[in-house]
PDB file of N, CA and C and ligand atoms in Angstrom:
ATOM      1  N   MET X   1       0.853  -1.197   0.000  1.00 60.00           N
ATOM      2  CA  MET X   1       0.000   0.000   0.000  1.00 60.00           C
ATOM      3  C   MET X   1       0.885   1.243   0.000  1.00 60.00           C
ATOM      4  N   HIS X   2       1.245   1.713  -1.188  1.00 89.00           N
ATOM      5  CA  HIS X   2       2.210   2.816  -1.240  1.00 89.00           C
ATOM      6  C   HIS X   2       1.585   4.162  -0.927  1.00 89.00           C
ATOM      7  N   GLU X   3       0.252   4.188  -0.824  1.00 93.00           N
ATOM      8  CA  GLU X   3      -0.417   5.428  -0.433  1.00 93.00           C
ATOM      9  C   GLU X   3       0.051   5.909   0.939  1.00 93.00           C
ATOM     10  N   VAL X   4       0.376   4.956   1.830  1.00 95.00           N
ATOM     11  CA  VAL X   4       0.828   5.334   3.166  1.00 95.00           C
ATOM     12  C   VAL X   4       2.120   6.146   3.095  1.00 95.00           C
ATOM     13  N   SER X   5       3.083   5.677   2.288  1.00 95.00           N
ATOM     14  CA  SER X   5       4.337   6.426   2.201  1.00 95.00           C
ATOM     15  C   SER X   5       4.147   7.740   1.437  1.00 95.00           C
ATOM     16  N   LEU X   6       3.220   7.736   0.465  1.00 95.00           N
ATOM     17  CA  LEU X   6       2.899   8.984  -0.237  1.00 95.00           C
ATOM     18  C   LEU X   6       2.351  10.031   0.728  1.00 95.00           C
ATOM     19  N   VAL X   7       1.401   9.577   1.557  1.00 97.00           N
ATOM     20  CA  VAL X   7       0.775  10.499   2.504  1.00 97.00           C
ATOM     21  C   VAL X   7       1.802  10.961   3.539  1.00 97.00           C
ATOM     22  N   ARG X   8       2.701  10.044   3.929  1.00 97.00           N
ATOM     23  CA  ARG X   8       3.734  10.412   4.884  1.00 97.00           C
ATOM     24  C   ARG X   8       4.618  11.543   4.324  1.00 97.00           C
ATOM     25  N   SER X   9       5.034  11.422   3.066  1.00 96.00           N
ATOM     26  CA  SER X   9       5.881  12.488   2.514  1.00 96.00           C
ATOM     27  C   SER X   9       5.057  13.738   2.218  1.00 96.00           C
ATOM     28  N   LEU X  10       3.776  13.546   1.919  1.00 97.00           N
ATOM     29  CA  LEU X  10       2.885  14.701   1.760  1.00 97.00           C
ATOM     30  C   LEU X  10       2.829  15.502   3.057  1.00 97.00           C
ATOM     31  N   LEU X  11       2.670  14.793   4.171  1.00 97.00           N
ATOM     32  CA  LEU X  11       2.566  15.474   5.463  1.00 97.00           C
ATOM     33  C   LEU X  11       3.880  16.156   5.848  1.00 97.00           C
ATOM     34  N   GLU X  12       4.995  15.590   5.396  1.00 97.00           N
ATOM     35  CA  GLU X  12       6.287  16.253   5.636  1.00 97.00           C
ATOM     36  C   GLU X  12       6.349  17.579   4.882  1.00 97.00           C
ATOM     37  N   GLN X  13       5.860  17.563   3.628  1.00 97.00           N
ATOM     38  CA  GLN X  13       5.776  18.802   2.847  1.00 97.00           C
ATOM     39  C   GLN X  13       4.893  19.826   3.549  1.00 97.00           C
ATOM     40  N   VAL X  14       3.743  19.333   4.031  1.00 97.00           N
ATOM     41  CA  VAL X  14       2.784  20.217   4.707  1.00 97.00           C
ATOM     42  C   VAL X  14       3.432  20.836   5.942  1.00 97.00           C
ATOM     43  N   ASP X  15       4.147  20.020   6.717  1.00 96.00           N
ATOM     44  CA  ASP X  15       4.823  20.525   7.919  1.00 96.00           C
ATOM     45  C   ASP X  15       5.800  21.637   7.585  1.00 96.00           C
ATOM     46  N   ARG X  16       6.535  21.438   6.472  1.00 97.00           N
ATOM     47  CA  ARG X  16       7.505  22.455   6.077  1.00 97.00           C
ATOM     48  C   ARG X  16       6.810  23.757   5.702  1.00 97.00           C
ATOM     49  N   ILE X  17       5.658  23.641   5.013  1.00 96.00           N
ATOM     50  CA  ILE X  17       4.913  24.837   4.613  1.00 96.00           C
ATOM     51  C   ILE X  17       4.374  25.555   5.852  1.00 96.00           C
ATOM     52  N   VAL X  18       3.831  24.778   6.780  1.00 96.00           N
ATOM     53  CA  VAL X  18       3.300  25.363   8.007  1.00 96.00           C
ATOM     54  C   VAL X  18       4.414  26.096   8.754  1.00 96.00           C
ATOM     55  N   ALA X  19       5.581  25.441   8.850  1.00 95.00           N
ATOM     56  CA  ALA X  19       6.717  26.038   9.554  1.00 95.00           C
ATOM     57  C   ALA X  19       7.187  27.309   8.854  1.00 95.00           C
ATOM     58  N   SER X  20       7.236  27.283   7.519  1.00 95.00           N
ATOM     59  CA  SER X  20       7.745  28.435   6.772  1.00 95.00           C
ATOM     60  C   SER X  20       6.794  29.622   6.874  1.00 95.00           C
ATOM     61  N   GLN X  21       5.517  29.353   7.163  1.00 94.00           N
ATOM     62  CA  GLN X  21       4.566  30.460   7.303  1.00 94.00           C
ATOM     63  C   GLN X  21       4.375  30.847   8.764  1.00 94.00           C
ATOM     64  N   GLY X  22       5.110  30.198   9.634  1.00 93.00           N
ATOM     65  CA  GLY X  22       5.009  30.495  11.059  1.00 93.00           C
ATOM     66  C   GLY X  22       3.652  30.123  11.643  1.00 93.00           C
ATOM     67  N   GLY X  23       3.014  29.150  11.057  1.00 94.00           N
ATOM     68  CA  GLY X  23       1.693  28.761  11.525  1.00 94.00           C
ATOM     69  C   GLY X  23       1.754  27.692  12.594  1.00 94.00           C
ATOM     70  N   ARG X  24       0.604  27.365  13.136  1.00 92.00           N
ATOM     71  CA  ARG X  24       0.530  26.341  14.164  1.00 92.00           C
ATOM     72  C   ARG X  24       0.314  24.957  13.571  1.00 92.00           C
ATOM     73  N   ALA X  25      -0.619  24.908  12.631  1.00 93.00           N
ATOM     74  CA  ALA X  25      -0.967  23.623  12.034  1.00 93.00           C
ATOM     75  C   ALA X  25      -1.671  23.871  10.714  1.00 93.00           C
ATOM     76  N   ALA X  26      -1.784  22.828   9.931  1.00 96.00           N
ATOM     77  CA  ALA X  26      -2.547  22.935   8.698  1.00 96.00           C
ATOM     78  C   ALA X  26      -4.022  22.727   9.011  1.00 96.00           C
ATOM     79  N   VAL X  27      -4.872  23.512   8.357  1.00 96.00           N
ATOM     80  CA  VAL X  27      -6.314  23.364   8.537  1.00 96.00           C
ATOM     81  C   VAL X  27      -6.876  22.495   7.417  1.00 96.00           C
ATOM     82  N   GLU X  28      -6.393  22.781   6.222  1.00 97.00           N
ATOM     83  CA  GLU X  28      -6.888  22.035   5.071  1.00 97.00           C
ATOM     84  C   GLU X  28      -5.742  21.754   4.111  1.00 97.00           C
ATOM     85  N   VAL X  29      -5.707  20.539   3.631  1.00 98.00           N
ATOM     86  CA  VAL X  29      -4.681  20.130   2.672  1.00 98.00           C
ATOM     87  C   VAL X  29      -5.396  19.686   1.402  1.00 98.00           C
ATOM     88  N   ARG X  30      -5.029  20.317   0.287  1.00 98.00           N
ATOM     89  CA  ARG X  30      -5.692  19.981  -0.970  1.00 98.00           C
ATOM     90  C   ARG X  30      -4.698  19.306  -1.908  1.00 98.00           C
ATOM     91  N   VAL X  31      -5.085  18.157  -2.411  1.00 97.00           N
ATOM     92  CA  VAL X  31      -4.211  17.441  -3.330  1.00 97.00           C
ATOM     93  C   VAL X  31      -4.953  17.165  -4.634  1.00 97.00           C
ATOM     94  N   GLU X  32      -4.154  16.928  -5.656  1.00 96.00           N
ATOM     95  CA  GLU X  32      -4.702  16.593  -6.961  1.00 96.00           C
ATOM     96  C   GLU X  32      -4.324  15.152  -7.270  1.00 96.00           C
ATOM     97  N   VAL X  33      -5.314  14.389  -7.712  1.00 96.00           N
ATOM     98  CA  VAL X  33      -5.047  13.006  -8.087  1.00 96.00           C
ATOM     99  C   VAL X  33      -5.581  12.784  -9.496  1.00 96.00           C
ATOM    100  N   GLY X  34      -4.722  12.325 -10.356  1.00 94.00           N
ATOM    101  CA  GLY X  34      -5.128  12.056 -11.725  1.00 94.00           C
ATOM    102  C   GLY X  34      -5.300  10.573 -11.972  1.00 94.00           C
ATOM    103  N   PRO X  35      -6.009  10.222 -13.031  1.00 91.00           N
ATOM    104  CA  PRO X  35      -6.270   8.810 -13.346  1.00 91.00           C
ATOM    105  C   PRO X  35      -4.997   8.007 -13.619  1.00 91.00           C
ATOM    106  N   LEU X  36      -3.938   8.678 -14.052  1.00 91.00           N
ATOM    107  CA  LEU X  36      -2.696   7.958 -14.340  1.00 91.00           C
ATOM    108  C   LEU X  36      -1.673   8.077 -13.212  1.00 91.00           C
ATOM    109  N   SER X  37      -2.111   8.565 -12.063  1.00 93.00           N
ATOM    110  CA  SER X  37      -1.168   8.760 -10.963  1.00 93.00           C
ATOM    111  C   SER X  37      -0.836   7.441 -10.274  1.00 93.00           C
ATOM    112  N   GLY X  38      -1.659   6.427 -10.494  1.00 92.00           N
ATOM    113  CA  GLY X  38      -1.448   5.155  -9.811  1.00 92.00           C
ATOM    114  C   GLY X  38      -1.833   5.210  -8.357  1.00 92.00           C
ATOM    115  N   VAL X  39      -2.599   6.238  -8.012  1.00 94.00           N
ATOM    116  CA  VAL X  39      -2.982   6.430  -6.616  1.00 94.00           C
ATOM    117  C   VAL X  39      -4.497   6.279  -6.485  1.00 94.00           C
ATOM    118  N   GLU X  40      -4.895   5.550  -5.462  1.00 94.00           N
ATOM    119  CA  GLU X  40      -6.313   5.336  -5.227  1.00 94.00           C
ATOM    120  C   GLU X  40      -6.801   6.341  -4.168  1.00 94.00           C
ATOM    121  N   PRO X  41      -7.676   7.278  -4.574  1.00 95.00           N
ATOM    122  CA  PRO X  41      -8.110   8.319  -3.630  1.00 95.00           C
ATOM    123  C   PRO X  41      -8.635   7.781  -2.299  1.00 95.00           C
ATOM    124  N   LEU X  42      -9.371   6.681  -2.333  1.00 95.00           N
ATOM    125  CA  LEU X  42      -9.915   6.126  -1.086  1.00 95.00           C
ATOM    126  C   LEU X  42      -8.811   5.678  -0.135  1.00 95.00           C
ATOM    127  N   LEU X  43      -7.743   5.110  -0.710  1.00 96.00           N
ATOM    128  CA  LEU X  43      -6.619   4.665   0.121  1.00 96.00           C
ATOM    129  C   LEU X  43      -5.847   5.860   0.659  1.00 96.00           C
ATOM    130  N   VAL X  44      -5.774   6.920  -0.155  1.00 96.00           N
ATOM    131  CA  VAL X  44      -5.119   8.140   0.310  1.00 96.00           C
ATOM    132  C   VAL X  44      -5.881   8.688   1.512  1.00 96.00           C
ATOM    133  N   LYS X  45      -7.192   8.707   1.390  1.00 96.00           N
ATOM    134  CA  LYS X  45      -8.032   9.208   2.476  1.00 96.00           C
ATOM    135  C   LYS X  45      -7.819   8.391   3.747  1.00 96.00           C
ATOM    136  N   ALA X  46      -7.801   7.081   3.582  1.00 96.00           N
ATOM    137  CA  ALA X  46      -7.627   6.197   4.731  1.00 96.00           C
ATOM    138  C   ALA X  46      -6.272   6.427   5.394  1.00 96.00           C
ATOM    139  N   ALA X  47      -5.217   6.538   4.573  1.00 96.00           N
ATOM    140  CA  ALA X  47      -3.879   6.752   5.116  1.00 96.00           C
ATOM    141  C   ALA X  47      -3.795   8.113   5.800  1.00 96.00           C
ATOM    142  N   PHE X  48      -4.460   9.092   5.216  1.00 97.00           N
ATOM    143  CA  PHE X  48      -4.431  10.436   5.779  1.00 97.00           C
ATOM    144  C   PHE X  48      -5.087  10.462   7.160  1.00 97.00           C
ATOM    145  N   THR X  49      -6.251   9.798   7.252  1.00 96.00           N
ATOM    146  CA  THR X  49      -6.966   9.724   8.527  1.00 96.00           C
ATOM    147  C   THR X  49      -6.086   9.099   9.601  1.00 96.00           C
ATOM    148  N   GLN X  50      -5.299   8.094   9.168  1.00 95.00           N
ATOM    149  CA  GLN X  50      -4.432   7.372  10.087  1.00 95.00           C
ATOM    150  C   GLN X  50      -3.243   8.230  10.549  1.00 95.00           C
ATOM    151  N   LEU X  51      -2.669   9.005   9.617  1.00 96.00           N
ATOM    152  CA  LEU X  51      -1.382   9.655   9.886  1.00 96.00           C
ATOM    153  C   LEU X  51      -1.477  11.132  10.257  1.00 96.00           C
ATOM    154  N   ALA X  52      -2.531  11.797   9.783  1.00 95.00           N
ATOM    155  CA  ALA X  52      -2.584  13.247   9.940  1.00 95.00           C
ATOM    156  C   ALA X  52      -3.210  13.634  11.276  1.00 95.00           C
ATOM    157  N   GLY X  53      -3.156  14.928  11.555  1.00 91.00           N
ATOM    158  CA  GLY X  53      -3.792  15.454  12.760  1.00 91.00           C
ATOM    159  C   GLY X  53      -5.234  15.829  12.478  1.00 91.00           C
ATOM    160  N   ASP X  54      -5.578  17.094  12.785  1.00 91.00           N
ATOM    161  CA  ASP X  54      -6.964  17.541  12.647  1.00 91.00           C
ATOM    162  C   ASP X  54      -7.270  18.140  11.282  1.00 91.00           C
ATOM    163  N   GLU X  55      -6.260  18.247  10.422  1.00 95.00           N
ATOM    164  CA  GLU X  55      -6.503  18.914   9.147  1.00 95.00           C
ATOM    165  C   GLU X  55      -7.427  18.105   8.237  1.00 95.00           C
ATOM    166  N   THR X  56      -8.121  18.835   7.405  1.00 97.00           N
ATOM    167  CA  THR X  56      -9.047  18.222   6.460  1.00 97.00           C
ATOM    168  C   THR X  56      -8.305  17.942   5.152  1.00 97.00           C
ATOM    169  N   LEU X  57      -8.590  16.801   4.570  1.00 98.00           N
ATOM    170  CA  LEU X  57      -8.009  16.489   3.275  1.00 98.00           C
ATOM    171  C   LEU X  57      -9.057  16.701   2.194  1.00 98.00           C
ATOM    172  N   VAL X  58      -8.677  17.468   1.174  1.00 98.00           N
ATOM    173  CA  VAL X  58      -9.557  17.650   0.027  1.00 98.00           C
ATOM    174  C   VAL X  58      -8.851  17.037  -1.175  1.00 98.00           C
ATOM    175  N   ILE X  59      -9.512  16.112  -1.823  1.00 97.00           N
ATOM    176  CA  ILE X  59      -8.916  15.465  -2.987  1.00 97.00           C
ATOM    177  C   ILE X  59      -9.623  15.945  -4.251  1.00 97.00           C
ATOM    178  N   ASP X  60      -8.867  16.577  -5.124  1.00 96.00           N
ATOM    179  CA  ASP X  60      -9.396  16.958  -6.430  1.00 96.00           C
ATOM    180  C   ASP X  60      -9.045  15.865  -7.416  1.00 96.00           C
ATOM    181  N   GLU X  61     -10.054  15.192  -7.914  1.00 95.00           N
ATOM    182  CA  GLU X  61      -9.777  14.181  -8.931  1.00 95.00           C
ATOM    183  C   GLU X  61      -9.863  14.863 -10.293  1.00 95.00           C
ATOM    184  N   VAL X  62      -8.719  15.005 -10.925  1.00 94.00           N
ATOM    185  CA  VAL X  62      -8.676  15.745 -12.191  1.00 94.00           C
ATOM    186  C   VAL X  62      -8.705  14.772 -13.367  1.00 94.00           C
ATOM    187  N   PRO X  63      -9.303  15.216 -14.466  1.00 93.00           N
ATOM    188  CA  PRO X  63      -9.311  14.361 -15.651  1.00 93.00           C
ATOM    189  C   PRO X  63      -7.933  14.324 -16.300  1.00 93.00           C
ATOM    190  N   LEU X  64      -7.721  13.296 -17.059  1.00 94.00           N
ATOM    191  CA  LEU X  64      -6.475  13.184 -17.812  1.00 94.00           C
ATOM    192  C   LEU X  64      -6.525  14.185 -18.967  1.00 94.00           C
ATOM    193  N   THR X  65      -5.566  15.091 -18.988  1.00 95.00           N
ATOM    194  CA  THR X  65      -5.559  16.146 -19.989  1.00 95.00           C
ATOM    195  C   THR X  65      -4.247  16.114 -20.761  1.00 95.00           C
ATOM    196  N   ALA X  66      -4.344  16.250 -22.061  1.00 95.00           N
ATOM    197  CA  ALA X  66      -3.144  16.248 -22.899  1.00 95.00           C
ATOM    198  C   ALA X  66      -3.109  17.506 -23.751  1.00 95.00           C
ATOM    199  N   GLN X  67      -1.925  17.792 -24.242  1.00 97.00           N
ATOM    200  CA  GLN X  67      -1.769  18.904 -25.164  1.00 97.00           C
ATOM    201  C   GLN X  67      -1.176  18.374 -26.457  1.00 97.00           C
ATOM    202  N   CYS X  68      -1.711  18.869 -27.548  1.00 97.00           N
ATOM    203  CA  CYS X  68      -1.239  18.458 -28.855  1.00 97.00           C
ATOM    204  C   CYS X  68       0.109  19.106 -29.143  1.00 97.00           C
ATOM    205  N   ASP X  69       1.064  18.306 -29.579  1.00 97.00           N
ATOM    206  CA  ASP X  69       2.388  18.848 -29.872  1.00 97.00           C
ATOM    207  C   ASP X  69       2.391  19.686 -31.160  1.00 97.00           C
ATOM    208  N   SER X  70       1.426  19.453 -32.048  1.00 97.00           N
ATOM    209  CA  SER X  70       1.398  20.189 -33.316  1.00 97.00           C
ATOM    210  C   SER X  70       0.650  21.508 -33.192  1.00 97.00           C
ATOM    211  N   CYS X  71      -0.623  21.458 -32.712  1.00 98.00           N
ATOM    212  CA  CYS X  71      -1.416  22.694 -32.694  1.00 98.00           C
ATOM    213  C   CYS X  71      -1.580  23.258 -31.286  1.00 98.00           C
ATOM    214  N   HIS X  72      -1.035  22.570 -30.288  1.00 97.00           N
ATOM    215  CA  HIS X  72      -1.040  23.016 -28.900  1.00 97.00           C
ATOM    216  C   HIS X  72      -2.418  23.129 -28.273  1.00 97.00           C
ATOM    217  N   ALA X  73      -3.404  22.485 -28.870  1.00 97.00           N
ATOM    218  CA  ALA X  73      -4.723  22.437 -28.251  1.00 97.00           C
ATOM    219  C   ALA X  73      -4.642  21.548 -27.017  1.00 97.00           C
ATOM    220  N   GLU X  74      -5.388  21.922 -25.957  1.00 96.00           N
ATOM    221  CA  GLU X  74      -5.479  21.070 -24.782  1.00 96.00           C
ATOM    222  C   GLU X  74      -6.808  20.351 -24.805  1.00 96.00           C
ATOM    223  N   PHE X  75      -6.793  19.094 -24.463  1.00 96.00           N
ATOM    224  CA  PHE X  75      -8.042  18.334 -24.491  1.00 96.00           C
ATOM    225  C   PHE X  75      -8.013  17.237 -23.436  1.00 96.00           C
ATOM    226  N   GLU X  76      -9.226  16.878 -22.974  1.00 94.00           N
ATOM    227  CA  GLU X  76      -9.342  15.786 -22.021  1.00 94.00           C
ATOM    228  C   GLU X  76      -9.356  14.468 -22.772  1.00 94.00           C
ATOM    229  N   LEU X  77      -8.592  13.528 -22.272  1.00 90.00           N
ATOM    230  CA  LEU X  77      -8.519  12.243 -22.955  1.00 90.00           C
ATOM    231  C   LEU X  77      -9.706  11.380 -22.569  1.00 90.00           C
ATOM    232  N   GLU X  78     -10.330  10.818 -23.560  1.00 83.00           N
ATOM    233  CA  GLU X  78     -11.394   9.866 -23.302  1.00 83.00           C
ATOM    234  C   GLU X  78     -10.915   8.493 -23.728  1.00 83.00           C
ATOM    235  N   ASN X  79     -11.104   7.545 -22.821  1.00 83.00           N
ATOM    236  CA  ASN X  79     -10.678   6.167 -23.085  1.00 83.00           C
ATOM    237  C   ASN X  79      -9.210   6.076 -23.506  1.00 83.00           C
ATOM    238  N   PHE X  80      -8.411   6.958 -22.925  1.00 81.00           N
ATOM    239  CA  PHE X  80      -6.973   6.937 -23.188  1.00 81.00           C
ATOM    240  C   PHE X  80      -6.651   7.003 -24.682  1.00 81.00           C
ATOM    241  N   ARG X  81      -7.437   7.768 -25.394  1.00 87.00           N
ATOM    242  CA  ARG X  81      -7.231   7.911 -26.827  1.00 87.00           C
ATOM    243  C   ARG X  81      -6.360   9.145 -27.063  1.00 87.00           C
ATOM    244  N   PHE X  82      -5.086   8.888 -27.342  1.00 91.00           N
ATOM    245  CA  PHE X  82      -4.132   9.982 -27.445  1.00 91.00           C
ATOM    246  C   PHE X  82      -4.109  10.584 -28.847  1.00 91.00           C
ATOM    247  N   VAL X  83      -5.251  11.145 -29.248  1.00 94.00           N
ATOM    248  CA  VAL X  83      -5.340  11.755 -30.571  1.00 94.00           C
ATOM    249  C   VAL X  83      -5.939  13.148 -30.417  1.00 94.00           C
ATOM    250  N   CYS X  84      -5.313  14.136 -31.033  1.00 96.00           N
ATOM    251  CA  CYS X  84      -5.811  15.503 -30.920  1.00 96.00           C
ATOM    252  C   CYS X  84      -7.152  15.634 -31.641  1.00 96.00           C
ATOM    253  N   PRO X  85      -8.180  16.166 -30.948  1.00 94.00           N
ATOM    254  CA  PRO X  85      -9.502  16.314 -31.590  1.00 94.00           C
ATOM    255  C   PRO X  85      -9.505  17.425 -32.641  1.00 94.00           C
ATOM    256  N   ASP X  86      -8.522  18.319 -32.582  1.00 96.00           N
ATOM    257  CA  ASP X  86      -8.497  19.436 -33.524  1.00 96.00           C
ATOM    258  C   ASP X  86      -7.816  19.087 -34.837  1.00 96.00           C
ATOM    259  N   CYS X  87      -6.670  18.415 -34.746  1.00 97.00           N
ATOM    260  CA  CYS X  87      -5.908  18.185 -35.978  1.00 97.00           C
ATOM    261  C   CYS X  87      -5.569  16.712 -36.204  1.00 97.00           C
ATOM    262  N   ASP X  88      -6.101  15.831 -35.343  1.00 96.00           N
ATOM    263  CA  ASP X  88      -5.885  14.390 -35.484  1.00 96.00           C
ATOM    264  C   ASP X  88      -4.441  13.942 -35.299  1.00 96.00           C
ATOM    265  N   SER X  89      -3.602  14.806 -34.772  1.00 96.00           N
ATOM    266  CA  SER X  89      -2.217  14.419 -34.528  1.00 96.00           C
ATOM    267  C   SER X  89      -2.153  13.408 -33.383  1.00 96.00           C
ATOM    268  N   ARG X  90      -1.225  12.477 -33.480  1.00 95.00           N
ATOM    269  CA  ARG X  90      -1.018  11.527 -32.387  1.00 95.00           C
ATOM    270  C   ARG X  90       0.151  11.926 -31.498  1.00 95.00           C
ATOM    271  N   GLU X  91       0.767  13.043 -31.853  1.00 96.00           N
ATOM    272  CA  GLU X  91       1.886  13.526 -31.046  1.00 96.00           C
ATOM    273  C   GLU X  91       1.336  14.405 -29.937  1.00 96.00           C
ATOM    274  N   THR X  92       1.080  13.792 -28.797  1.00 95.00           N
ATOM    275  CA  THR X  92       0.500  14.545 -27.691  1.00 95.00           C
ATOM    276  C   THR X  92       1.293  14.304 -26.414  1.00 95.00           C
ATOM    277  N   SER X  93       1.213  15.248 -25.507  1.00 95.00           N
ATOM    278  CA  SER X  93       1.885  15.103 -24.221  1.00 95.00           C
ATOM    279  C   SER X  93       0.867  15.303 -23.106  1.00 95.00           C
ATOM    280  N   ILE X  94       0.980  14.480 -22.078  1.00 94.00           N
ATOM    281  CA  ILE X  94       0.087  14.626 -20.933  1.00 94.00           C
ATOM    282  C   ILE X  94       0.487  15.876 -20.143  1.00 94.00           C
ATOM    283  N   VAL X  95      -0.480  16.740 -19.890  1.00 94.00           N
ATOM    284  CA  VAL X  95      -0.172  17.933 -19.105  1.00 94.00           C
ATOM    285  C   VAL X  95      -0.784  17.870 -17.705  1.00 94.00           C
ATOM    286  N   ARG X  96      -1.765  17.008 -17.518  1.00 93.00           N
ATOM    287  CA  ARG X  96      -2.427  16.919 -16.237  1.00 93.00           C
ATOM    288  C   ARG X  96      -3.053  15.544 -16.084  1.00 93.00           C
ATOM    289  N   GLY X  97      -3.079  15.058 -14.851  1.00 94.00           N
ATOM    290  CA  GLY X  97      -3.786  13.803 -14.611  1.00 94.00           C
ATOM    291  C   GLY X  97      -2.874  12.610 -14.408  1.00 94.00           C
ATOM    292  N   ASP X  98      -1.549  12.845 -14.454  1.00 94.00           N
ATOM    293  CA  ASP X  98      -0.648  11.714 -14.268  1.00 94.00           C
ATOM    294  C   ASP X  98       0.102  11.809 -12.938  1.00 94.00           C
ATOM    295  N   ALA X  99      -0.429  12.652 -12.043  1.00 94.00           N
ATOM    296  CA  ALA X  99       0.327  12.888 -10.814  1.00 94.00           C
ATOM    297  C   ALA X  99      -0.558  12.916  -9.582  1.00 94.00           C
ATOM    298  N   PHE X 100       0.093  12.667  -8.475  1.00 95.00           N
ATOM    299  CA  PHE X 100      -0.480  12.922  -7.161  1.00 95.00           C
ATOM    300  C   PHE X 100       0.336  14.067  -6.610  1.00 95.00           C
ATOM    301  N   ARG X 101      -0.278  15.210  -6.395  1.00 95.00           N
ATOM    302  CA  ARG X 101       0.541  16.310  -5.871  1.00 95.00           C
ATOM    303  C   ARG X 101      -0.242  17.252  -4.971  1.00 95.00           C
ATOM    304  N   LEU X 102       0.541  17.907  -4.148  1.00 97.00           N
ATOM    305  CA  LEU X 102       0.006  18.877  -3.212  1.00 97.00           C
ATOM    306  C   LEU X 102      -0.337  20.156  -3.963  1.00 97.00           C
ATOM    307  N   MET X 103      -1.565  20.614  -3.832  1.00 97.00           N
ATOM    308  CA  MET X 103      -1.986  21.826  -4.523  1.00 97.00           C
ATOM    309  C   MET X 103      -1.941  23.037  -3.603  1.00 97.00           C
ATOM    310  N   SER X 104      -2.504  22.913  -2.404  1.00 97.00           N
ATOM    311  CA  SER X 104      -2.502  24.051  -1.498  1.00 97.00           C
ATOM    312  C   SER X 104      -2.677  23.587  -0.065  1.00 97.00           C
ATOM    313  N   VAL X 105      -2.244  24.444   0.829  1.00 97.00           N
ATOM    314  CA  VAL X 105      -2.389  24.175   2.256  1.00 97.00           C
ATOM    315  C   VAL X 105      -2.950  25.426   2.900  1.00 97.00           C
ATOM    316  N   ILE X 106      -3.994  25.274   3.680  1.00 97.00           N
ATOM    317  CA  ILE X 106      -4.473  26.407   4.478  1.00 97.00           C
ATOM    318  C   ILE X 106      -3.870  26.254   5.862  1.00 97.00           C
ATOM    319  N   VAL X 107      -3.134  27.294   6.267  1.00 96.00           N
ATOM    320  CA  VAL X 107      -2.383  27.222   7.516  1.00 96.00           C
ATOM    321  C   VAL X 107      -3.106  28.024   8.589  1.00 96.00           C
ATOM    322  N   ASP X 108      -3.199  27.428   9.773  1.00 92.00           N
ATOM    323  CA  ASP X 108      -3.755  28.114  10.924  1.00 92.00           C
ATOM    324  C   ASP X 108      -2.622  28.897  11.582  1.00 92.00           C
ATOM    325  N   VAL X 109      -2.679  30.206  11.451  1.00 87.00           N
ATOM    326  CA  VAL X 109      -1.636  31.047  12.029  1.00 87.00           C
ATOM    327  C   VAL X 109      -2.091  31.474  13.425  1.00 87.00           C
ATOM    328  N   ALA X 110      -1.198  31.280  14.380  1.00 73.00           N
ATOM    329  CA  ALA X 110      -1.558  31.471  15.791  1.00 73.00           C
ATOM    330  C   ALA X 110      -2.044  32.893  16.080  1.00 73.00           C
ATOM    331  N   ASP X 111      -1.362  33.876  15.542  1.00 64.00           N
ATOM    332  CA  ASP X 111      -1.672  35.266  15.861  1.00 64.00           C
ATOM    333  C   ASP X 111      -2.654  35.838  14.854  1.00 64.00           C
ATOM    334  N   GLU X 112      -3.904  36.008  15.270  1.00 58.00           N
ATOM    335  CA  GLU X 112      -4.910  36.562  14.362  1.00 58.00           C
ATOM    336  C   GLU X 112      -5.342  37.935  14.824  1.00 58.00           C
ATOM    337  N   GLY X 113      -4.406  38.687  15.375  1.00 56.00           N
ATOM    338  CA  GLY X 113      -4.698  39.977  15.987  1.00 56.00           C
ATOM    339  C   GLY X 113      -5.268  41.031  15.058  1.00 56.00           C
ATOM    340  N   ASP X 114      -4.894  40.996  13.767  1.00 54.00           N
ATOM    341  CA  ASP X 114      -5.294  42.101  12.886  1.00 54.00           C
ATOM    342  C   ASP X 114      -6.585  41.851  12.124  1.00 54.00           C
ATOM    343  N   VAL X 115      -7.389  40.914  12.551  1.00 51.00           N
ATOM    344  CA  VAL X 115      -8.662  40.651  11.865  1.00 51.00           C
ATOM    345  C   VAL X 115      -9.711  41.650  12.345  1.00 51.00           C
TER     346      VAL X 115
HETATM  347 ZN1   ZN Q   1      -3.645  19.215 -32.671  1.00 92.51          ZN
END
């Protein structure tokens, strides 16, 4: 279950962000999971519940998106069909959907005096 080690390194990243902003803890952690990331969102959630503190995990499941190398159109891949809908080129590159990554962290900053 490699989601556990993924979540562990995710939380290390989150800790560094919290520390760099001088915050107390993370309130919300948002990640992006694509269909080609090899990551199962449900397992990520389970590992997060096990390893994290009180922060909320938000998982954005993004579609697999590619860009055409010839005309640079961006399109969502359906059924893993790597063909540009605009010019029928097969030379395409994945631009989104092949990764598990940290998108944003909302940090709880201890001093809220200026609100
Ligand atoms: Zn194209």
